[in-house]
Structure formats: C-alpha cells, structure tokens
Coordinates of C-alpha atoms in Angstrom, one line a residue:
Chain P
M1 CA -8.7 -22.2 7.5
G2 CA -10.9 -20.2 10.0
R3 CA -8.4 -17.3 9.4
I4 CA -9.0 -17.3 5.6
V5 CA -12.7 -17.3 6.1
F6 CA -12.4 -14.5 8.6
F7 CA -10.1 -12.4 6.3
C8 CA -12.5 -12.9 3.3
S9 CA -15.6 -12.0 5.4
E10 CA -13.6 -8.8 6.6
A11 CA -12.9 -7.9 3.0
F12 CA -16.5 -8.3 1.9
R13 CA -17.7 -6.5 4.9
A14 CA -15.4 -3.5 4.0
L15 CA -16.6 -3.6 0.3
R16 CA -20.2 -3.6 1.4
R17 CA -19.7 -0.9 4.1
S18 CA -17.7 1.5 2.0
A19 CA -19.5 1.0 -1.3
A20 CA -18.7 4.4 -2.8
P21 CA -14.9 4.2 -2.7
S22 CA -15.1 0.6 -3.9
V23 CA -17.2 1.5 -6.8
A24 CA -14.9 4.4 -7.6
A25 CA -11.9 2.0 -7.6
I26 CA -13.7 -0.5 -9.8
V27 CA -14.7 2.1 -12.3
T28 CA -11.1 3.5 -12.4
I29 CA -9.9 0.0 -13.2
V30 CA -12.6 -0.6 -15.8
V31 CA -11.6 2.7 -17.6
T32 CA -7.9 2.1 -17.5
T33 CA -8.2 -1.6 -18.5
L34 CA -10.4 -0.6 -21.4
L35 CA -8.0 2.1 -22.5
L36 CA -5.1 -0.4 -22.4
G37 CA -7.2 -3.1 -24.0
V38 CA -7.9 -0.9 -27.0
L39 CA -4.6 0.8 -27.2
V40 CA -2.2 -2.0 -26.8
P41 CA -3.4 -3.9 -29.9
V42 CA -3.6 -0.7 -31.9
L43 CA -0.1 0.3 -30.8
R44 CA 1.2 -3.1 -31.6
A45 CA -0.3 -3.2 -35.0
S46 CA 1.1 0.3 -35.9
E47 CA 4.4 -0.7 -34.6
S48 CA 4.5 -3.9 -36.7
K49 CA 3.4 -2.0 -39.8
A50 CA 6.2 0.5 -39.3
S51 CA 8.7 -2.3 -38.9
E52 CA 7.4 -4.0 -42.1
V53 CA 7.9 -0.8 -44.1
R54 CA 11.5 -0.4 -42.7
D55 CA 12.4 -4.0 -43.4
Q56 CA 11.6 -3.4 -47.1
I57 CA 14.4 -0.9 -47.4
G58 CA 17.3 -2.5 -49.3
L59 CA 19.8 -1.7 -51.9
E60 CA 19.7 -2.5 -55.6
V61 CA 23.0 -2.9 -57.4
F62 CA 22.6 -2.9 -61.1
L63 CA 25.0 -4.6 -63.4
Y64 CA 26.1 -4.1 -67.0
R65 CA 24.2 -6.4 -69.3
D66 CA 27.5 -7.9 -70.6
A67 CA 28.7 -9.0 -67.1
T68 CA 30.0 -12.6 -67.3
K69 CA 28.9 -15.4 -65.0
A70 CA 32.4 -15.5 -63.4
E71 CA 32.2 -11.8 -62.6
T72 CA 28.8 -12.0 -61.0
D73 CA 29.7 -15.1 -58.9
A74 CA 32.9 -13.3 -57.6
L75 CA 30.8 -10.2 -56.9
Q76 CA 28.1 -12.2 -55.0
K77 CA 30.8 -13.5 -52.7
E78 CA 32.2 -10.1 -52.2
L79 CA 28.7 -8.6 -51.5
N80 CA 28.0 -11.3 -48.9
G81 CA 31.3 -10.3 -47.2
I82 CA 30.3 -6.7 -46.7
P83 CA 29.2 -6.0 -43.0
H84 CA 25.4 -5.5 -42.4
V85 CA 24.4 -7.3 -45.6
T86 CA 22.3 -10.2 -44.6
E87 CA 21.5 -11.5 -48.1
A88 CA 22.6 -10.7 -51.7
R89 CA 20.1 -12.1 -54.2
F90 CA 21.0 -12.2 -57.8
C91 CA 18.2 -11.2 -60.2
S92 CA 18.7 -12.0 -63.9
P93 CA 17.0 -9.9 -66.6
E94 CA 14.2 -12.6 -66.8
C95 CA 13.7 -12.3 -63.0
A96 CA 13.6 -8.5 -63.3
K97 CA 11.1 -8.8 -66.0
K98 CA 8.8 -11.1 -64.0
Q99 CA 9.1 -8.7 -61.0
L100 CA 8.1 -5.8 -63.1
A101 CA 5.2 -7.6 -64.5
G102 CA 4.0 -8.3 -61.0
E103 CA 4.3 -4.7 -60.0
L104 CA 2.4 -3.3 -62.9
E105 CA -1.4 -3.2 -63.0
G106 CA -4.2 -2.5 -65.5
D107 CA -3.3 -1.5 -69.0
L108 CA 0.4 -1.7 -68.5
A109 CA 0.3 -5.2 -67.2
G110 CA -0.1 -6.7 -70.6
S111 CA 2.4 -4.5 -72.3
I112 CA 5.4 -6.4 -70.8
S113 CA 4.6 -9.5 -72.8
E114 CA 4.5 -7.4 -76.0
L115 CA 8.2 -6.5 -75.6
N116 CA 10.4 -8.1 -78.3
S117 CA 13.5 -8.2 -76.2
N118 CA 14.2 -7.7 -72.5
P119 CA 15.7 -4.3 -71.8
L120 CA 16.2 -4.9 -68.1
P121 CA 19.6 -5.2 -66.6
P122 CA 20.6 -8.0 -64.2
S123 CA 20.9 -6.9 -60.6
F124 CA 21.7 -7.8 -57.0
D125 CA 19.1 -7.1 -54.3
L126 CA 20.9 -6.5 -51.0
A127 CA 19.0 -7.1 -47.8
L128 CA 20.3 -5.2 -44.8
D129 CA 20.2 -6.1 -41.1
D130 CA 19.1 -2.5 -40.3
P131 CA 18.1 0.3 -42.7
D132 CA 20.3 2.7 -40.7
N133 CA 23.4 0.9 -42.2
L134 CA 22.4 1.8 -45.7
E135 CA 25.0 4.5 -46.1
S136 CA 27.9 2.4 -44.7
V137 CA 27.1 -0.5 -47.2
R138 CA 26.9 2.0 -50.1
A139 CA 30.2 3.4 -49.1
A140 CA 31.7 -0.2 -49.0
L141 CA 30.4 -0.7 -52.5
L142 CA 32.0 2.5 -53.8
P143 CA 35.4 2.9 -52.2
P144 CA 37.4 5.9 -53.4
N145 CA 40.2 5.2 -55.9
S146 CA 43.7 6.7 -55.8
S147 CA 42.4 10.1 -57.1
G148 CA 39.6 10.1 -54.5
K149 CA 36.7 9.4 -56.9
P150 CA 34.2 6.7 -55.7
T151 CA 34.6 3.7 -57.9
P152 CA 32.6 0.4 -57.8
I153 CA 34.3 -2.6 -56.3
S154 CA 33.6 -4.6 -59.4
R155 CA 33.8 -3.9 -63.1
A156 CA 30.4 -5.5 -63.6
I157 CA 28.7 -2.9 -61.5
D158 CA 26.9 -0.2 -63.4
P159 CA 27.1 3.0 -61.2
P160 CA 25.4 4.9 -59.6
I161 CA 24.3 2.8 -56.7
G162 CA 21.3 3.6 -54.4
Q163 CA 20.0 6.5 -56.5
D164 CA 16.7 6.5 -54.5
R165 CA 18.4 6.9 -51.2
E166 CA 16.6 10.1 -50.4
N167 CA 13.3 8.2 -50.4
A168 CA 14.9 5.6 -48.2
T169 CA 16.2 8.1 -45.7
K170 CA 12.7 9.7 -45.5
I171 CA 11.1 6.3 -44.9
R172 CA 13.7 5.5 -42.3
E173 CA 13.2 8.9 -40.5
V174 CA 9.4 8.6 -40.5
T175 CA 9.1 5.0 -39.4
G176 CA 11.7 5.7 -36.7
A177 CA 9.8 8.7 -35.4
V178 CA 6.5 6.7 -35.5
K179 CA 8.1 3.9 -33.4
I180 CA 9.4 6.4 -30.8
V181 CA 6.1 8.2 -30.6
L182 CA 4.2 5.0 -30.2
L183 CA 6.6 3.9 -27.4
V184 CA 6.3 7.2 -25.6
I185 CA 2.4 7.1 -25.9
A186 CA 2.4 3.5 -24.5
A187 CA 4.7 4.4 -21.6
L188 CA 2.7 7.5 -20.7
L189 CA -0.5 5.6 -20.8
L190 CA 0.9 2.8 -18.6
V191 CA 2.2 5.3 -16.0
A192 CA -1.0 7.3 -16.1
S193 CA -3.2 4.3 -15.5
L194 CA -0.9 3.0 -12.7
L195 CA -1.1 6.3 -11.0
L196 CA -4.8 6.6 -11.4
V197 CA -5.5 3.2 -9.9
A198 CA -2.9 3.7 -7.2
N199 CA -4.4 7.1 -6.2
T200 CA -7.9 5.7 -6.0
I201 CA -6.8 2.9 -3.8
R202 CA -4.9 5.3 -1.7
L203 CA -8.0 7.4 -1.2
S204 CA -10.2 4.5 -0.2
I205 CA -7.6 3.3 2.3
Y206 CA -6.9 6.7 3.6
A207 CA -10.6 7.1 4.4
R208 CA -10.2 4.1 6.7
R209 CA -6.9 5.0 8.3
R210 CA -8.5 5.4 11.7
E211 CA -9.8 1.9 11.5
V212 CA -6.2 0.7 10.8
E213 CA -5.0 2.7 13.8
V214 CA -7.6 1.1 16.1
M215 CA -6.7 -2.3 14.8
R216 CA -3.1 -1.7 15.7
L217 CA -4.1 -0.5 19.1
V218 CA -5.8 -3.7 20.0
G219 CA -2.7 -5.7 19.0
A220 CA -3.4 -6.8 15.4
T221 CA -0.3 -7.8 13.6
N222 CA 0.5 -6.1 10.3
W223 CA -0.5 -9.0 8.2
F224 CA -3.7 -9.5 10.2
I225 CA -4.6 -6.0 9.1
R226 CA -3.2 -6.3 5.6
W227 CA -4.8 -9.5 4.4
P228 CA -8.4 -8.2 4.2
F229 CA -7.2 -5.1 2.4
M230 CA -5.3 -7.3 -0.2
I231 CA -8.3 -9.6 -0.7
E232 CA -10.4 -6.5 -1.2
G233 CA -7.9 -5.3 -3.8
V234 CA -8.0 -8.6 -5.6
V235 CA -11.8 -8.5 -5.7
V236 CA -11.9 -5.0 -6.9
G237 CA -9.3 -5.7 -9.5
L238 CA -11.1 -8.9 -10.6
A239 CA -14.5 -7.1 -10.8
G240 CA -13.0 -4.1 -12.8
A241 CA -11.1 -6.4 -15.2
A242 CA -14.2 -8.6 -15.8
I243 CA -16.3 -5.6 -16.7
A244 CA -13.6 -4.2 -18.9
V245 CA -13.1 -7.6 -20.7
G246 CA -16.9 -7.9 -21.2
I247 CA -17.0 -4.6 -22.9
L248 CA -13.9 -5.4 -25.0
L249 CA -15.4 -8.7 -26.0
L250 CA -18.6 -6.9 -27.1
G251 CA -16.6 -4.3 -29.0
K252 CA -14.7 -7.1 -30.8
V253 CA -17.8 -9.1 -31.7
T254 CA -19.8 -6.1 -32.9
I255 CA -17.1 -3.8 -34.5
V256 CA -13.8 -5.4 -35.2
D257 CA -14.8 -8.9 -36.4
P258 CA -17.3 -7.6 -39.1
L259 CA -14.6 -5.2 -40.3
A260 CA -12.0 -8.0 -40.4
D261 CA -14.3 -10.0 -42.7
D262 CA -14.7 -7.0 -45.0
F263 CA -11.3 -5.7 -45.1
A264 CA -8.2 -7.9 -45.3
L265 CA -6.3 -4.9 -43.9
V266 CA -7.7 -5.2 -40.4
D267 CA -7.2 -8.9 -40.3
N268 CA -3.7 -8.8 -41.7
L269 CA -2.2 -6.6 -39.1
S270 CA 0.0 -8.6 -36.9
T271 CA -1.5 -7.7 -33.5
M272 CA -2.1 -9.9 -30.5
G273 CA -4.6 -12.6 -29.8
F274 CA -7.7 -11.8 -27.7
V275 CA -6.9 -14.5 -25.1
P276 CA -3.3 -13.4 -24.3
L277 CA -4.6 -9.8 -24.2
V278 CA -7.3 -10.6 -21.8
A279 CA -5.0 -12.7 -19.6
M280 CA -2.5 -9.8 -19.5
L281 CA -5.1 -7.2 -18.6
V282 CA -6.8 -9.2 -15.9
A283 CA -3.3 -10.1 -14.3
A284 CA -2.3 -6.5 -14.5
A285 CA -5.5 -5.2 -12.9
V286 CA -5.4 -7.7 -10.1
C287 CA -1.8 -7.2 -9.4
V288 CA -2.0 -3.4 -9.4
S289 CA -5.0 -3.4 -7.2
A290 CA -3.9 -5.9 -4.6
L291 CA -0.2 -4.6 -4.5
G292 CA -1.6 -1.0 -4.5
S293 CA -3.6 -1.8 -1.4
G294 CA -0.8 -3.6 0.3
I295 CA 1.9 -0.9 -0.4
T296 CA -0.4 2.0 0.6
L297 CA -1.1 0.3 3.9
R298 CA 2.6 0.3 4.7
R299 CA 2.5 3.9 5.7
F300 CA -0.2 3.3 8.2
L301 CA 1.3 0.2 9.6
R302 CA 4.5 1.5 11.0
V303 CA 4.7 0.3 14.6
Chain O
M1 CA 0.3 12.4 18.5
P2 CA 2.7 12.7 15.7
P3 CA 0.2 11.9 12.9
L4 CA 1.4 9.6 10.2
L5 CA 5.1 10.4 10.4
T6 CA 6.8 9.5 7.1
R7 CA 8.9 6.4 7.0
R8 CA 12.1 8.3 6.7
S9 CA 11.4 10.5 9.7
S10 CA 10.6 7.5 12.0
R11 CA 13.8 5.9 10.9
A12 CA 15.6 9.2 11.5
R13 CA 14.1 9.3 15.0
R14 CA 15.2 5.8 15.7
R15 CA 18.7 6.7 14.6
Q16 CA 18.6 9.7 16.8
A17 CA 17.5 7.6 19.7
D18 CA 20.3 5.2 19.0
D19 CA 22.8 7.9 19.0
H20 CA 21.5 9.3 22.2
R21 CA 21.8 5.9 23.8
R22 CA 25.3 5.4 22.6
S23 CA 26.4 8.7 23.9
A24 CA 24.8 8.2 27.3
P25 CA 27.5 7.2 29.8
R26 CA 25.3 5.2 32.0
P27 CA 24.8 1.4 31.5
R28 CA 22.1 0.7 28.9
R29 CA 20.2 -1.7 31.0
A30 CA 19.9 -1.2 34.8
P31 CA 19.7 -4.4 36.8
R32 CA 16.2 -5.7 37.0
P33 CA 14.6 -5.6 40.4
T34 CA 14.4 -8.9 42.2
G35 CA 11.1 -10.7 43.0
Q36 CA 7.8 -9.9 41.1
P37 CA 8.7 -7.0 38.9
P38 CA 6.3 -3.9 38.9
I39 CA 3.8 -3.9 36.0
V40 CA 5.3 -0.6 34.8
E41 CA 8.7 0.7 35.4
V42 CA 10.0 3.8 33.7
R43 CA 13.6 4.8 34.2
D44 CA 15.1 8.1 33.0
A45 CA 12.8 8.1 30.0
T46 CA 13.2 11.1 27.6
V47 CA 11.0 11.6 24.6
V48 CA 12.0 14.1 21.9
Y49 CA 9.5 14.6 19.0
P50 CA 10.9 15.2 15.6
G51 CA 11.3 19.0 15.5
G52 CA 13.1 19.0 18.9
H53 CA 10.2 19.4 21.3
V54 CA 11.0 17.6 24.5
A55 CA 7.8 15.9 25.6
I56 CA 9.1 13.9 28.5
E57 CA 12.4 14.5 30.3
R58 CA 14.2 11.9 32.4
L59 CA 11.0 10.5 33.9
T60 CA 11.4 7.8 36.5
T61 CA 8.5 6.0 38.1
S62 CA 7.0 2.7 38.7
I63 CA 3.5 1.2 39.2
G64 CA 3.0 -1.9 41.1
R65 CA 0.6 -4.7 40.3
G66 CA -3.0 -4.1 41.2
E67 CA -2.5 -0.3 41.7
F68 CA -5.1 2.3 40.6
A69 CA -3.0 5.3 39.7
F70 CA -3.6 8.7 38.1
V71 CA -1.4 10.8 35.9
V72 CA -2.3 14.5 36.0
G73 CA -0.9 17.7 34.7
P74 CA -1.8 20.6 32.3
T75 CA -2.2 20.1 28.6
G76 CA 1.1 19.4 26.9
C77 CA 2.8 18.1 30.0
G78 CA 3.6 14.7 28.5
K79 CA 0.7 12.7 29.8
S80 CA -0.5 11.3 26.6
T81 CA 3.1 10.8 25.5
L82 CA 3.6 8.6 28.5
I83 CA 0.7 6.4 27.4
K84 CA 2.1 6.2 23.9
L85 CA 5.4 5.3 25.4
L86 CA 3.9 2.4 27.3
I87 CA 2.2 0.9 24.3
R88 CA 5.4 1.5 22.2
E89 CA 3.7 3.8 19.7
I90 CA 6.8 6.0 20.2
E91 CA 10.4 5.1 21.2
P92 CA 12.2 7.0 24.0
A93 CA 15.2 8.9 23.0
A94 CA 16.8 7.7 26.2
G95 CA 15.9 5.7 29.1
T96 CA 14.2 2.3 29.6
I97 CA 10.6 1.1 29.9
W98 CA 9.9 -2.2 31.4
I99 CA 6.3 -3.7 31.2
A100 CA 5.9 -6.7 33.5
G101 CA 9.7 -6.9 33.7
K102 CA 10.4 -6.8 30.0
D103 CA 12.3 -4.0 28.2
I104 CA 9.8 -3.2 25.6
N105 CA 12.1 -1.1 23.4
A106 CA 14.6 -4.0 23.2
M107 CA 12.2 -6.4 21.8
P108 CA 11.8 -6.8 18.0
H109 CA 9.2 -4.6 16.3
D110 CA 7.1 -7.5 15.1
R111 CA 6.5 -8.4 18.8
T112 CA 4.9 -5.0 19.5
P113 CA 1.4 -6.3 18.7
Y114 CA 1.8 -9.0 21.3
L115 CA 2.7 -6.4 23.9
R116 CA -0.4 -4.5 23.0
R117 CA -2.6 -7.5 23.5
R118 CA -1.4 -7.6 27.2
I119 CA -2.4 -3.8 27.7
G120 CA -5.9 -2.6 27.4
T121 CA -6.2 1.0 26.2
V122 CA -9.0 3.4 26.4
F123 CA -9.1 6.9 24.8
Q124 CA -10.9 10.1 25.1
D125 CA -12.3 9.7 21.6
F126 CA -13.2 6.0 22.2
K127 CA -11.5 4.9 19.0
L128 CA -14.3 2.4 18.1
L129 CA -14.6 0.8 14.7
P130 CA -17.4 2.9 13.3
N131 CA -18.7 0.3 10.8
R132 CA -19.1 -2.5 13.3
T133 CA -21.7 -3.2 15.9
V134 CA -20.9 -3.0 19.7
Y135 CA -20.6 -6.8 19.6
D136 CA -18.2 -6.9 16.7
N137 CA -16.1 -4.1 18.2
V138 CA -15.5 -6.3 21.2
A139 CA -15.2 -9.4 19.2
Y140 CA -12.5 -7.9 17.1
A141 CA -10.1 -7.7 20.0
L142 CA -10.7 -11.4 20.5
Q143 CA -10.4 -12.3 16.7
V144 CA -7.0 -10.5 16.7
I145 CA -5.6 -12.9 19.3
G146 CA -7.0 -15.9 17.4
E147 CA -9.7 -16.8 19.9
P148 CA -12.0 -19.5 18.5
R149 CA -15.6 -18.5 17.6
S150 CA -17.2 -20.4 20.5
Q151 CA -15.1 -18.4 22.9
I152 CA -15.9 -15.2 21.3
R153 CA -19.6 -16.0 21.5
R154 CA -19.3 -16.6 25.2
K155 CA -16.8 -13.9 26.2
A156 CA -18.1 -10.9 24.3
P157 CA -21.7 -10.9 25.6
E158 CA -20.4 -11.5 29.1
I159 CA -18.1 -8.5 29.1
L160 CA -20.8 -6.3 27.6
R161 CA -23.1 -7.4 30.4
L162 CA -20.4 -6.4 32.9
V163 CA -20.3 -2.8 31.5
G164 CA -24.1 -2.7 31.3
L165 CA -24.6 -2.7 27.6
Q166 CA -26.3 -6.1 27.0
A167 CA -29.3 -4.3 25.5
K168 CA -27.2 -2.4 22.9
I169 CA -25.2 -5.3 21.6
H170 CA -26.2 -4.9 18.0
S171 CA -26.1 -1.1 17.9
Y172 CA -23.5 0.8 15.9
P173 CA -21.2 3.2 17.8
D174 CA -22.9 6.3 16.3
E175 CA -26.2 5.2 17.8
L176 CA -24.8 5.3 21.3
S177 CA -24.2 8.2 23.8
G178 CA -20.7 9.1 24.7
G179 CA -20.8 7.3 28.0
E180 CA -22.0 4.2 26.3
Q181 CA -19.3 4.3 23.7
Q182 CA -16.7 4.7 26.4
R183 CA -18.2 1.5 28.0
V184 CA -17.8 -0.3 24.7
A185 CA -14.2 0.9 24.6
I186 CA -13.6 -0.3 28.1
A187 CA -15.2 -3.6 27.4
R188 CA -12.9 -4.0 24.4
A189 CA -9.9 -3.2 26.4
F190 CA -10.7 -5.6 29.2
V191 CA -12.2 -8.5 27.3
N192 CA -8.8 -10.2 27.2
H193 CA -8.3 -9.6 31.0
P194 CA -5.0 -7.8 30.5
P195 CA -2.8 -7.2 33.5
L196 CA -2.6 -3.5 32.7
L197 CA -5.3 -1.0 31.5
L198 CA -4.3 2.4 30.3
A199 CA -6.9 5.1 30.0
D200 CA -6.1 8.4 28.3
E201 CA -8.6 11.0 29.4
P202 CA -11.4 8.5 29.5
T203 CA -13.9 11.1 30.9
G204 CA -12.6 14.0 28.8
N205 CA -15.8 14.2 26.7
L206 CA -18.3 13.2 29.3
D207 CA -20.4 15.0 31.9
P208 CA -19.7 14.5 35.6
E209 CA -22.4 12.1 36.3
T210 CA -21.3 9.8 33.4
S211 CA -17.7 10.3 34.4
I212 CA -18.4 8.8 37.7
G213 CA -20.0 5.8 36.1
I214 CA -16.9 5.3 34.0
M215 CA -14.6 5.8 36.9
Q216 CA -16.6 3.3 38.9
L217 CA -16.3 0.8 36.0
L218 CA -12.6 1.3 35.9
Y219 CA -12.5 0.9 39.7
R220 CA -14.5 -2.4 39.4
I221 CA -11.9 -3.6 36.8
N222 CA -9.1 -2.7 39.1
R223 CA -10.7 -4.7 41.9
T224 CA -10.3 -7.8 39.7
G225 CA -6.5 -7.3 40.0
T226 CA -5.9 -5.4 36.8
T227 CA -3.6 -2.4 37.2
V228 CA -5.3 0.7 36.0
L229 CA -3.5 3.9 35.0
V230 CA -5.7 6.8 34.2
V231 CA -4.3 9.9 32.5
T232 CA -6.5 13.1 33.1
H233 CA -6.3 16.8 33.4
D234 CA -9.4 16.8 35.7
R235 CA -7.5 17.6 39.0
D236 CA -10.8 18.0 40.8
M237 CA -11.9 14.5 40.1
V238 CA -8.6 13.0 41.0
D239 CA -8.4 14.7 44.3
K240 CA -11.7 13.1 45.3
M241 CA -10.7 9.7 44.0
R242 CA -8.1 9.5 46.8
R243 CA -5.7 7.3 44.8
R244 CA -2.1 7.6 43.9
V245 CA -1.4 10.7 41.8
I246 CA 1.6 11.1 39.6
A247 CA 1.8 14.8 38.5
L248 CA 3.7 15.9 35.5
E249 CA 4.7 19.4 34.4
E250 CA 6.6 20.1 31.1
G251 CA 7.6 16.5 30.9
R252 CA 9.0 16.3 34.4
L253 CA 7.7 14.5 37.5
V254 CA 6.7 17.1 40.0
R255 CA 4.6 15.1 42.5
D256 CA 4.0 11.5 43.3
E257 CA 1.8 10.9 46.4
D258 CA -0.4 8.0 47.5
A259 CA -3.5 8.7 49.5
S260 CA -4.1 5.6 51.5
G261 CA -7.1 4.7 53.5
Y262 CA -9.6 4.2 50.7
H263 CA -8.2 1.1 48.9
D264 CA -10.6 -1.4 50.3
E265 CA -13.9 0.3 49.7
S266 CA -16.4 -1.6 47.6
T267 CA -17.4 -0.4 44.2
K268 CA -20.7 0.8 45.7
E269 CA -19.1 2.7 48.5
F270 CA -16.7 4.2 46.0
A271 CA -19.5 5.5 43.7
A272 CA -21.5 6.8 46.7
R273 CA -18.5 8.7 48.1
M274 CA -17.6 10.2 44.7
R275 CA -21.2 11.4 44.1
A276 CA -21.3 13.0 47.5
E277 CA -17.9 14.6 47.1
M278 CA -18.6 15.9 43.6
G279 CA -22.0 17.2 44.4
V280 CA -23.8 14.9 42.0
G281 CA -27.2 13.8 43.1
P282 CA -27.4 10.4 44.8
E283 CA -28.7 7.5 42.7
G284 CA -29.3 3.8 43.6
G285 CA -27.7 0.8 42.0
T286 CA -24.2 0.5 40.4
N287 CA -25.0 -1.7 37.5
G288 CA -26.4 -0.9 34.1
H289 CA -26.2 2.1 31.9
S290 CA -29.6 3.4 33.0
D291 CA -28.0 4.6 36.2
F292 CA -25.9 7.1 34.4
E293 CA -27.5 8.0 31.1
H294 CA -31.0 9.3 32.2

C-alpha cells in the first residue's frame, strides 16, 4: 500500500517537475485522439455507404409474357441452384408495375395509373452474395449451346440478360476503390498517431535517462523504476483523452446534432454510437501512453 | 562507459563472453578461499568492449574487509571499467568476480539491484537526482530498499549531519558547490551502511582543499569498518595518503603495494598530515562543510 502511494507521488512529482514534456505529450494525445475521434465515424459512415451501394447490385432476368406457371416454378428452382445466388425473387407484371410507380416521381407518377393494360414483363430479381460474382452467374444463365452461341437455360427467359452490366461494373470498381482508399487512410492515420505519441513519450523519457541511470546505481529494481513512469503515462493518456473527448462532445452538440435534425442523411448513416467511440478512444490513449512509457524505458533498464 | 548499448549488442556481448568462457581450458569456478572471504576478489578478469577494445586484461587482485585502497593509472587504463565490473554494469569476457564470496556474474540478472544495494558508489560527476532536494536524494536510496518512512526520517538527517550538510537539507543539487554535492553523493552511498564503498574519481572535479575534505570523509567511513576503494588518476594525492595502491596500465596490473604504518591514525591526524603534505593551509576542525568551502 505504502508502495502504491510512493509510486503515485513519484509519478506526480515527475509530472510537476517536467511540466513542458508532460504538456507536449498531453497535447499530442489530444490532437491524435481528436483526429481519430472525427475520422473513425466518418470513415465508418463512408464505408457503410459504399457497401450499401454495392449490395444493391443484382441481376434482373426478364421472362416472356407468355411463360407458364410451371415454367417459372421450374426456373426459380434452377436459379436458386446457381452458385453465388442468395435469393431469386419472382416479380409478376403487377409487382413490376407497382415497383415502377414507386420509382417515378412528379408528373410521371400519375401516368402509370392511366395505362389501360400492363406492358411490363414478369421477371426474376437475383440477389448475389458478392457483386464480383456477377459475371459467373450471368455465364451460368447463358451456357453456350452445341454451336457455341449463348443460350438461356430456360425457354421462358427473354434474352439478353444483364444488359446494364457496364454500369454494374463501374459501381463495383468505384466502391471497391473507395473501400480500399478508406482502409489505407485509416491504417496510415493509426500508424502516424501511434508513432507521434510514442515519439513524444520517448523524448520525455530520454530527457530523464540520467535519472534512470542513477536509480539503477542505488539498486532500484526495474519495476521500482518503471511503475512511476507507467502511472505517469496513464495520467497523461487520461488527461489527453479527457480533453479530446470534451472537444468531441462540444462538436457533437453544436455541429453534428443540429445537422442531424435538419438532414435525415446525417442521421441515417450507419456510424458508431458516441459512447463506444469515446470508450475506444480513452482506452487507446491510455494504453498507448502507458505501454509507450514502459517499452521506451526498457532500453534504459538493461542491467 | 558504453552509453546505451542496444539490446542486441549487449546480448551479442554476453554470447561472446559465454563463448570465451567455454573455450577457456581452466575450470570455470576456482575453489573459494576458506574462512571469511575477502570483500572483493577478482581473478583473471578480462573485459572486451564491443568493437574489440580490451579494457582489462587478466586482472587478478583481492581487497580485504576494512581496507582503504586506491586504484591508480593514466586515463584509459581500465580503472573505471573495474568499478563497472564490480557493480555488474558490464560482464567480463573471462574470469570471475566475487563480492563477499559471491560470484556476481553467476547470479541471475534480476538479483543485480540487490548486489548494488550492498555497494555504495560515488562518481566524479556526483550523479545526483537533479529534481530532488538533498534530503530526497538520500531518502531515495532508502526508499529503494523498502525502508519504512519513520526509518527514513531518522536515518537521512543523521547521515547528512555526518557529512556536514545539515544546513542544506532542503537545497537542490544545483544550489550546492561541487564539494557539497559530492558529500550528498557520499551520504547517499553510505546511508545503508554497505560493506563496500566504491568511489570513481571522487575528487576529479574538486580543488585540493575540498578534495582533502572528501578524502577525510571517506577515511572516516572506512574507520567504521566499510571497505573503501577509490579510483583516481591523482598520483600525487595517493602517494601522500600512504595507503594500499593498485596501479593499472593498459588494463594490466603493474604495481600493488601497501604502505603500512599509517593505518591507525585518527581522522583528525589524517587530515592534518594530508594538509601538511599537500601544502594546503592548516585549518581547525574536521566537521562541517564550513571547513572546506570557504
């Protein structure tokens, strides 16, 4: 017990006595925590948006209007058997009409109801496990016949299939690139902030290496020397994280929340809750700071 | 010293040391002498720094309990390396070092701090903790060994009175003169009453008068039964001390002679004789910094 008090008082003495390096370490942690606190939700939101767009890519198979019920049932079974197809949903002409009515806006919206007959064909909407498998599913639907010409697997299918595949490919490529770029940015940021914090801590300990040398000379064990530095690291990490979280909270209340009220867009993005975000940031700041101190000391503690 | 060797190089050095030991034909551990073992015993010690410089070569010597001995020699002769060897800051490439009968290089590394608590060390640059007061510097050595607060409150002022610094107990090291700082360092080294006190050029930064004061303090410590080993290049001072002198040159022992006849003089007689022989003006009293600083 007396030891713990002693270690804590040593840590606070060091913080008081070397105020400049301590403040530098705290400021570094505030800046990097803030950076992560803003960018992690933004990156997560962009990532989820990109995934959403990708997931909408599917394949529509149009049928002849005179396809019989038996033919469509048989075809549905066959479609479900194709690898990478997660769902084959039948859409009757009525369903297609309703869908179209839902997509149209303004003047055109009413025009659907003015139609005398329904010109839309029935279709199957195929959902895929991954948009990258679009081509292989398309190939499975159109196997080449004996003369090498692609032929639909069922008489009911009205070729061609997947006419808009150029668009699909573009979306696939763009969202894929966006995901990779976001991942790279996140990784770079994480590495940069870790290095920045580690370097600041290194500097503040390096400034006191003579002190560590003297402690070793009078017979202090490694943990006796290390504990005050670790406690100091925890205090610095906590202080930095607390300030950063305060600023983040201020930003959330004054900027993000009013925006979320006005625009559904900001609110709708599937990002992360404030509490888990704060918990993650505080834990990261404290761990990096305390472990940084402990590990940096190692090189001065060799006996 | 080899400043902040990287982890790898220190491991490589250890490996090198191991290889050296393995290839040595002689038995690894010589039979321990019977009876009370000498406080320091060095046998065939060789130190090779990374880069191949041989700092100490096959050095064999021993220092008995209660002795006051000097190690002399020109710069680079291996004097400071010997001190580092004795507190296990470096490992010998070959040979064995016993402190109070224990082979210090055979004990596990996490025991090294406990070895250092039994050896007081004093350096030319004092090595005080700059952000602590005189009292806290001395108290730190007691805190390290887990001494209770009540004991620290009793022992620290007592030892500071012994070195004549009771008036400067709350000063910081940079507010003290060189001689005073060295007294703090000696107080810190001696507060645990270690059986062995090593001093590496303790008077190297001090003027002759202050140096005599420091030597007198070391002599007083020696009279309490502590073995004192002083490393210095000040041949002149050593000659006048009339104590055992171990001379090194290029890492080898070149002379080891004991001047007897002066071992029983009192601290006062010692100081008076030193002043006379070194041509420093006579001064009364032997206690308190005022004798030396003004």
